[in-house]
Short mmCIF file of C-alpha atoms in Angstrom, two decimals:
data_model
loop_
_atom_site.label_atom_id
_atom_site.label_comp_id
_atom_site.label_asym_id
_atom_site.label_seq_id
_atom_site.Cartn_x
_atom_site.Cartn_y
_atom_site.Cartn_z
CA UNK G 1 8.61 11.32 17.14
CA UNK G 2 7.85 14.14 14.85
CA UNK G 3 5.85 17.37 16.37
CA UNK G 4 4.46 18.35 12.83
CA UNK G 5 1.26 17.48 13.93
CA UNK G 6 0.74 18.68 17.25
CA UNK G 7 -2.53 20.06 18.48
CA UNK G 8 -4.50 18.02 15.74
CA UNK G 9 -6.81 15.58 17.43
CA UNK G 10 -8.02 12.68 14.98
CA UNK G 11 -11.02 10.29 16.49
CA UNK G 12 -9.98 7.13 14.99
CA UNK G 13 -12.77 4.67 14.27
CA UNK G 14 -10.41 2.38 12.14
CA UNK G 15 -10.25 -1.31 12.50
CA UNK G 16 -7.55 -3.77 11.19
CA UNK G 17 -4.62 -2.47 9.95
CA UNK G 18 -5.34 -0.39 6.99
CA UNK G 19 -6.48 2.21 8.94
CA UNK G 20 -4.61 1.95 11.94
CA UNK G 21 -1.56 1.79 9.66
CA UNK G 22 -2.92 5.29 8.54
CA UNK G 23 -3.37 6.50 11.66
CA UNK G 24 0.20 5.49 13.12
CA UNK G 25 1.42 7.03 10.74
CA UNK G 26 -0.11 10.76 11.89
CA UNK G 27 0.76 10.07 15.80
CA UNK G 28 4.14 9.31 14.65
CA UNK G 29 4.45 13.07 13.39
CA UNK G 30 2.81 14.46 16.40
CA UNK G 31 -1.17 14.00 15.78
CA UNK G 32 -3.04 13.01 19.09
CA UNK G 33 -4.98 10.04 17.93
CA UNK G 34 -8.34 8.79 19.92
CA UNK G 35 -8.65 5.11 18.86
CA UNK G 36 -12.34 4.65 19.91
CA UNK G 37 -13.00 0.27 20.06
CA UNK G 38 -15.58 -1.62 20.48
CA UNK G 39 -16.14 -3.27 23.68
CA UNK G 40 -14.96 -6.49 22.47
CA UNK G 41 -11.72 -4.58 21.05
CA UNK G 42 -10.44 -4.06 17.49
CA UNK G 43 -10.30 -7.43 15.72
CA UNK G 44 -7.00 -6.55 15.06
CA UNK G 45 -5.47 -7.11 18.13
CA UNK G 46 -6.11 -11.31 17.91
CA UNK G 47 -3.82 -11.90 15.06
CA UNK G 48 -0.69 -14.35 16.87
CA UNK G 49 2.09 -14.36 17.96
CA UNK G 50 1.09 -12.23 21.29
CA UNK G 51 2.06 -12.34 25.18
CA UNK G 52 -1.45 -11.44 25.61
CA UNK G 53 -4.51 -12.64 23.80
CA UNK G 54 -5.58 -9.34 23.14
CA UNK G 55 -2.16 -7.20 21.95
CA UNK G 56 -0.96 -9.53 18.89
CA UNK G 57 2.12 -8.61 17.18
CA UNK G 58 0.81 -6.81 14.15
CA UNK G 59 -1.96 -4.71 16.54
CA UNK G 60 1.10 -3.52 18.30
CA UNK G 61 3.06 -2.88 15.22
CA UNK G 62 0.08 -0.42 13.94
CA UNK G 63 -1.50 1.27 16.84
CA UNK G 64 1.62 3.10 18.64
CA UNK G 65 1.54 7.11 19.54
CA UNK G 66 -2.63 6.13 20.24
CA UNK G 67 -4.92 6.83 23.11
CA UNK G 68 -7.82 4.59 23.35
CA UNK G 69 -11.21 3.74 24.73
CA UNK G 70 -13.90 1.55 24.31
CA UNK G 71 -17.58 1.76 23.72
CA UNK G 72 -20.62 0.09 22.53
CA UNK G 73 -20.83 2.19 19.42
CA UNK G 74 -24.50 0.47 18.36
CA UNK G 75 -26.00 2.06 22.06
CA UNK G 76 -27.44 5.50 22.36
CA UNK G 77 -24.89 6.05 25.20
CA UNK G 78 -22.03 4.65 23.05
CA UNK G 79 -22.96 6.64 20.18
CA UNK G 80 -23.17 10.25 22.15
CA UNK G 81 -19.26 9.61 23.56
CA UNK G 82 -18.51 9.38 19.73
CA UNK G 83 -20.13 12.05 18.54
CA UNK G 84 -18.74 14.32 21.22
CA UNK G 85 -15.11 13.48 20.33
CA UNK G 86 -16.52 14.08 16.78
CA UNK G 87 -17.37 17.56 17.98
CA UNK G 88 -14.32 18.88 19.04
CA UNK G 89 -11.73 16.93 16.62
CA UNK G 90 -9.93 18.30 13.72
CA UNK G 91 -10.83 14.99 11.84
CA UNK G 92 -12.41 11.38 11.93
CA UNK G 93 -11.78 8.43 10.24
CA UNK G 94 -13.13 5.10 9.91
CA UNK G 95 -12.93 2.14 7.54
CA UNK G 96 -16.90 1.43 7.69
CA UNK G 97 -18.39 0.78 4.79
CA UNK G 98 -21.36 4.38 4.49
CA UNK G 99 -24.64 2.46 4.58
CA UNK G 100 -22.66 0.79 8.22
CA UNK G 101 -21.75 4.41 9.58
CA UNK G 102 -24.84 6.45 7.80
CA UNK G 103 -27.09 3.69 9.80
CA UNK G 104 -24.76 4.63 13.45
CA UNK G 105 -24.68 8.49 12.78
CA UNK G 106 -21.42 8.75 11.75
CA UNK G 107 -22.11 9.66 8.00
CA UNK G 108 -20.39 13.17 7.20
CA UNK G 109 -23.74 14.71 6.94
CA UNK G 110 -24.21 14.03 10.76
CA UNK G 111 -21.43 15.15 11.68
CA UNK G 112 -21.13 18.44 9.59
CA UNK G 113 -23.52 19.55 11.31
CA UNK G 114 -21.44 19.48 14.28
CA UNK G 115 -18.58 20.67 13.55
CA UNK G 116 -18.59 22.34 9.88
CA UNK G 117 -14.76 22.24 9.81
CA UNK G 118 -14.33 18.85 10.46
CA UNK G 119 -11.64 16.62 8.14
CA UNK G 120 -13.87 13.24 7.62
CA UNK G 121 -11.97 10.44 5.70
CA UNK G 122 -12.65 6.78 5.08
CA UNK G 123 -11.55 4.12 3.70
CA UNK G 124 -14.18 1.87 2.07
CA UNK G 125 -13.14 -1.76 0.14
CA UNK G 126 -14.96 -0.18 -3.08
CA UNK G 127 -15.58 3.42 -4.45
CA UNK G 128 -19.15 4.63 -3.94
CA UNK G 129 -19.79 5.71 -7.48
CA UNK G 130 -19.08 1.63 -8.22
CA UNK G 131 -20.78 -1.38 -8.70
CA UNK G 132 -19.43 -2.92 -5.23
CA UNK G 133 -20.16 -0.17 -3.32
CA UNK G 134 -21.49 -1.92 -0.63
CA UNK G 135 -19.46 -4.68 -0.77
CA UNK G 136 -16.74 -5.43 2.12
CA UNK G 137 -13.25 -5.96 1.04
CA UNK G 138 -9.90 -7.27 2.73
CA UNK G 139 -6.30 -7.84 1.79
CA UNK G 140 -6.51 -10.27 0.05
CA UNK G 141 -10.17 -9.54 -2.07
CA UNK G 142 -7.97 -6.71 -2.93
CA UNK G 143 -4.86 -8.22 -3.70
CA UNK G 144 -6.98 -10.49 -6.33
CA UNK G 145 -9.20 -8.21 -7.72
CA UNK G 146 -6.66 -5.33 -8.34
CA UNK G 147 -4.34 -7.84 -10.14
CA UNK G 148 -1.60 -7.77 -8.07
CA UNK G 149 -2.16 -11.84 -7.13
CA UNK G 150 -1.83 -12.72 -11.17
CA UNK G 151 1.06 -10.10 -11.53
CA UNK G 152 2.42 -12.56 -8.62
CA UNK G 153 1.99 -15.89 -10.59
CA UNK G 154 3.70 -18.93 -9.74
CA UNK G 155 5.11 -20.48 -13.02
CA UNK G 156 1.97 -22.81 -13.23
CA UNK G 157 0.97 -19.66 -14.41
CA UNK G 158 -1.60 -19.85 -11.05
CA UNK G 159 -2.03 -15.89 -8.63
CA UNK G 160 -0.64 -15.99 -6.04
CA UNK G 161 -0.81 -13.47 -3.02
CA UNK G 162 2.23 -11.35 -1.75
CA UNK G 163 2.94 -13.11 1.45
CA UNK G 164 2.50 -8.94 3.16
CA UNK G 165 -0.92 -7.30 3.76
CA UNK G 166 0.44 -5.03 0.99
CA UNK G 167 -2.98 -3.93 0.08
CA UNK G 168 -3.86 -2.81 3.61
CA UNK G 169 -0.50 -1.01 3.98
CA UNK G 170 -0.49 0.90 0.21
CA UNK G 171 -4.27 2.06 1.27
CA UNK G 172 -2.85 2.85 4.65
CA UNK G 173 -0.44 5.33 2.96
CA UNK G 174 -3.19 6.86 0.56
CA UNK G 175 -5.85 7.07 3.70
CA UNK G 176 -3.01 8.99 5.39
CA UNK G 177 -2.22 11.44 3.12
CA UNK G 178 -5.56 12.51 2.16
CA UNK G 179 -6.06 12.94 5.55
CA UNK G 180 -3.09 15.79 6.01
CA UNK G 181 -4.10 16.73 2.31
CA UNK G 182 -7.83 17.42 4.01
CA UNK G 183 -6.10 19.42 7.23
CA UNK G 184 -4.12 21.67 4.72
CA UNK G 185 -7.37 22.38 2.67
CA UNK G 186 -9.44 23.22 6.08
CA UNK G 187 -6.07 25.46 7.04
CA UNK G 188 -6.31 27.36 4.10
CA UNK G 189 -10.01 27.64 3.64
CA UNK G 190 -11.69 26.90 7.17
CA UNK G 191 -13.79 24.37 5.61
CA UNK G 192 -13.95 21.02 6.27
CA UNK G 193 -14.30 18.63 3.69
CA UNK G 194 -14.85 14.42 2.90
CA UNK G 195 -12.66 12.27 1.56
CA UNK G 196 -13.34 8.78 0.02
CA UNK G 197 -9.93 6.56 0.15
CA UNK G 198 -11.64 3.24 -1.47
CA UNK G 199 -9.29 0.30 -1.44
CA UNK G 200 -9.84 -1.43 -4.80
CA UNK G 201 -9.71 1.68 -7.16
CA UNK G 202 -6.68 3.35 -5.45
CA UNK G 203 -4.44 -0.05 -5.47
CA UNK G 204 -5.51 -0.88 -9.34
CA UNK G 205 -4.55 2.82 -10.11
CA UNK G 206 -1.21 2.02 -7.99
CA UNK G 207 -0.44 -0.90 -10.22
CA UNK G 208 -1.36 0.80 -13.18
CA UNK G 209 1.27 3.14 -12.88
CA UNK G 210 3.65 0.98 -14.72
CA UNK G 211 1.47 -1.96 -16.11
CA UNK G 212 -0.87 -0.10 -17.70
CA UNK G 213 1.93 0.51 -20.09
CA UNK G 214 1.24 0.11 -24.03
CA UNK G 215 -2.34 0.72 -22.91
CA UNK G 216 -1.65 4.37 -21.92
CA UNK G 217 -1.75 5.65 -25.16
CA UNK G 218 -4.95 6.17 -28.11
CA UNK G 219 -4.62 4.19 -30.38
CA UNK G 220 -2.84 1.33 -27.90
CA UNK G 221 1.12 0.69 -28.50
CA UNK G 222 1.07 -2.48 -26.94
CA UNK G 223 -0.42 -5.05 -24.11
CA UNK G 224 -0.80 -3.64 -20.57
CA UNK G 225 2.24 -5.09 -18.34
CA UNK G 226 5.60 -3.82 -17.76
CA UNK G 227 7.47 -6.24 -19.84
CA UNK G 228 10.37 -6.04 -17.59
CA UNK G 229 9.20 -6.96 -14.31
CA UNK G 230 6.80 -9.79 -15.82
CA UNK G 231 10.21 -11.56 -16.62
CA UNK G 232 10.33 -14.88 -15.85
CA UNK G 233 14.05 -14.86 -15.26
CA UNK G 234 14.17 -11.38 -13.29
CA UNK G 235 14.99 -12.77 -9.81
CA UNK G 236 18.04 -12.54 -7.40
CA UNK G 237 20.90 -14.90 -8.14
CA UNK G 238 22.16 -17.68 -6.19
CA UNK G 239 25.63 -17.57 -5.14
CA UNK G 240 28.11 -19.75 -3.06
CA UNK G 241 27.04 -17.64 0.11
CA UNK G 242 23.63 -16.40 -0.24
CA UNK G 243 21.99 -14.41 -3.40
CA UNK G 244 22.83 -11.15 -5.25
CA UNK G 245 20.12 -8.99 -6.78
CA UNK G 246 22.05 -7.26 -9.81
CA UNK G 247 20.22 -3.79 -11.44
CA UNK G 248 22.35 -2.23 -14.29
CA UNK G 249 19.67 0.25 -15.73
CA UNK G 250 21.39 2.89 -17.53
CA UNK G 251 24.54 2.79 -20.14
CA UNK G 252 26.68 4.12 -16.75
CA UNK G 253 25.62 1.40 -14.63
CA UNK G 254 26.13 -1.07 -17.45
CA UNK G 255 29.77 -0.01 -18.32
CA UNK G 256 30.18 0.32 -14.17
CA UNK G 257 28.76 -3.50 -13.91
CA UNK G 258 30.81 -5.46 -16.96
CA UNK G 259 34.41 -3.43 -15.66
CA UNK G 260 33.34 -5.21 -12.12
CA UNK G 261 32.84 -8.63 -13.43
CA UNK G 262 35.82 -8.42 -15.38
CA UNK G 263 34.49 -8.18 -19.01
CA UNK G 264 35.48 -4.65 -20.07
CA UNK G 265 36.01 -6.13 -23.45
CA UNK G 266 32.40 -5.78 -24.24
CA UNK G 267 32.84 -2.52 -24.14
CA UNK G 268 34.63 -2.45 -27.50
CA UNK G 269 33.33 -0.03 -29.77
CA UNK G 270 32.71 -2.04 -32.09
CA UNK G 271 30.01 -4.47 -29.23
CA UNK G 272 26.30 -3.14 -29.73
CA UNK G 273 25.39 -4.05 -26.32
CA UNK G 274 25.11 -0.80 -25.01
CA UNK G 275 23.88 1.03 -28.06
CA UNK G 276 20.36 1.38 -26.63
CA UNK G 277 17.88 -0.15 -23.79
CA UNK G 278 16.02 -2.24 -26.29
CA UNK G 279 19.20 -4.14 -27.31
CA UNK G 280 20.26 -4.33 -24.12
CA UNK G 281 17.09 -6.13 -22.70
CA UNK G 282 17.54 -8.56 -25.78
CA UNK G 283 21.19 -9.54 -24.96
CA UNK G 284 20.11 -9.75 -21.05
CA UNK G 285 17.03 -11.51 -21.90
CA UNK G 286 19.53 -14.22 -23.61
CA UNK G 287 21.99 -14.26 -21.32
CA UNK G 288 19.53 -15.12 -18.57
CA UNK G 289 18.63 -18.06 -20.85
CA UNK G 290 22.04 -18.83 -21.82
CA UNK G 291 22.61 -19.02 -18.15
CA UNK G 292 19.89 -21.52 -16.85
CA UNK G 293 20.54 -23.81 -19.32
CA UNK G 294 23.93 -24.45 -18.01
CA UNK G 295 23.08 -24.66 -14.41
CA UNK G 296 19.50 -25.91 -14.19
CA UNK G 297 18.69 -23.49 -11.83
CA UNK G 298 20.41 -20.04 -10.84
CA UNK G 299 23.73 -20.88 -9.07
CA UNK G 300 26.94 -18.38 -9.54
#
């Protein structure tokens, strides 16, 4: 464990595992993390398999380098323990949606008044400048209505969801770092300040980064969707023991790749195939076809 963070105290309101992912993440580099539960505990920890009904695999996996306690969060009682943590920690976080934590006291507002230098992130399933803003989101809402479950198509053509809480996790990273990014702003200023992390907006901009593609540009110079990774044929190869995944990217790597396989003599100057990356995708787009059609499925 990392000591980069030691001496910050984070009250962790988080549930799941996007923001206990987050979370982990900060203990793991020193942070002292107060995971504050319900009294029924975080309906994270049911998930199987477990040893124990209430520490499940992926709970365990998310929720190291923690302290913990549990309250009733909706009593007067329950609601004072939180807001004294709140008082004396360098940040809090939760994954409520606002109207859910404005309605318990735990709306930044609250607990600015606290403690003015207070880091205060969240992580709601929709931006609050949005129409869904009070809408709850999971994995999977997000996985569908970012894209990523049609960008995962079968070859029905139906979406299909990455078989990882990839949404969760991505967020987890983005709650996390606006979290230190807050902690460096209160360092240097001695302010705190609020963060929104919203799920559905920051994993569509994540995707975006290559699909958005010929749609980056005014006027357009083509269809969103990096053309490359929507292949149908991109895919590891079967061979007699297992499967290869093969990347030649640049001219290097190409030239590297065909003296490997044995076919230096497409290297010829007078061969095109390596004159430029769009010829190159046509010839490997071919081959690929060339290739299926004599072995009715990947096999080499």
């Amino acid at each position: 464990m990392y000591e980069l963070l030691k001496g910050i105290r984070i009250v962790d309101l988080t549930t799941t595992y996007l923001g206990p992912y987050a979370t982990q993440f900060l203990g793991d580099m020193g942070a002292d993390i107060v995971k504050v539960e319900s009294l029924t505990g975080d309906v994270g920890r049911s998930p199987l398999p477990s040893r124990h009904p209430e520490m499940g695999a992926g709970f365990i996996n998310s929720n190291r380098n923690k302290r913990s306690l549990a309250v009733d969060i909706k009593a007067p009682r329950g609601r004072e323990v939180v807001l004294r943590l709140a008082a004396k920690a360098d940040a809090f976080v939760h994954n409520m949606r606002p109207k859910a934590a404005q309605k318990l006291g735990f709306a930044y507002a609250d607990l600015k008044t606290l403690n003015p230098g207070l880091v205060y992130c969240f992580a709601a399933g929709f931006g609050q400048d949005g129409p869904y803003a009070d809408d709850p989101a999971y994995d999977d809402i997000i996985q569908a209505m970012s894209g990523l479950a049609a960008l995962n198509r079968d070859d029905a053509g139906a979406p299909r969801f990455l078989p990882s809480i990839v949404a969760d996790k991505v967020m987890g990273l983005h709650l996390a770092f606006a979290l230190a990014a807050g902690l460096i702003h209160r360092l240097k200023t001695g302010e705190g300040c609020a963060i929104e992390a919203p799920m559905f907006e920051s994993m569509a901009a994540f995707l975006l980064v290559e699909h958005l593609a010929g749609q980056s540009f005014e006027p357009p110079l083509g269809p969103a969707g990096y053309e490359r990774l929507l292949a149908k044929n991109r895919r590891p190869y079967r061979t007699r023991d297992g499967h290869i995944a093969i990347m030649p990217y640049t001219t290097l790597q190409w030239t590297r790749f065909l003296e490997c396989i044995g076919r230096g003599d497409l290297l010829d100057c007078g061969n095109d195939l390596l004159v430029s990356h769009g010829i190159r995708k046509f010839h490997l787009a071919l081959a690929r076809h060339v290739y299926d059609l004599r072995h009715q499925g990947p096999s080499i």
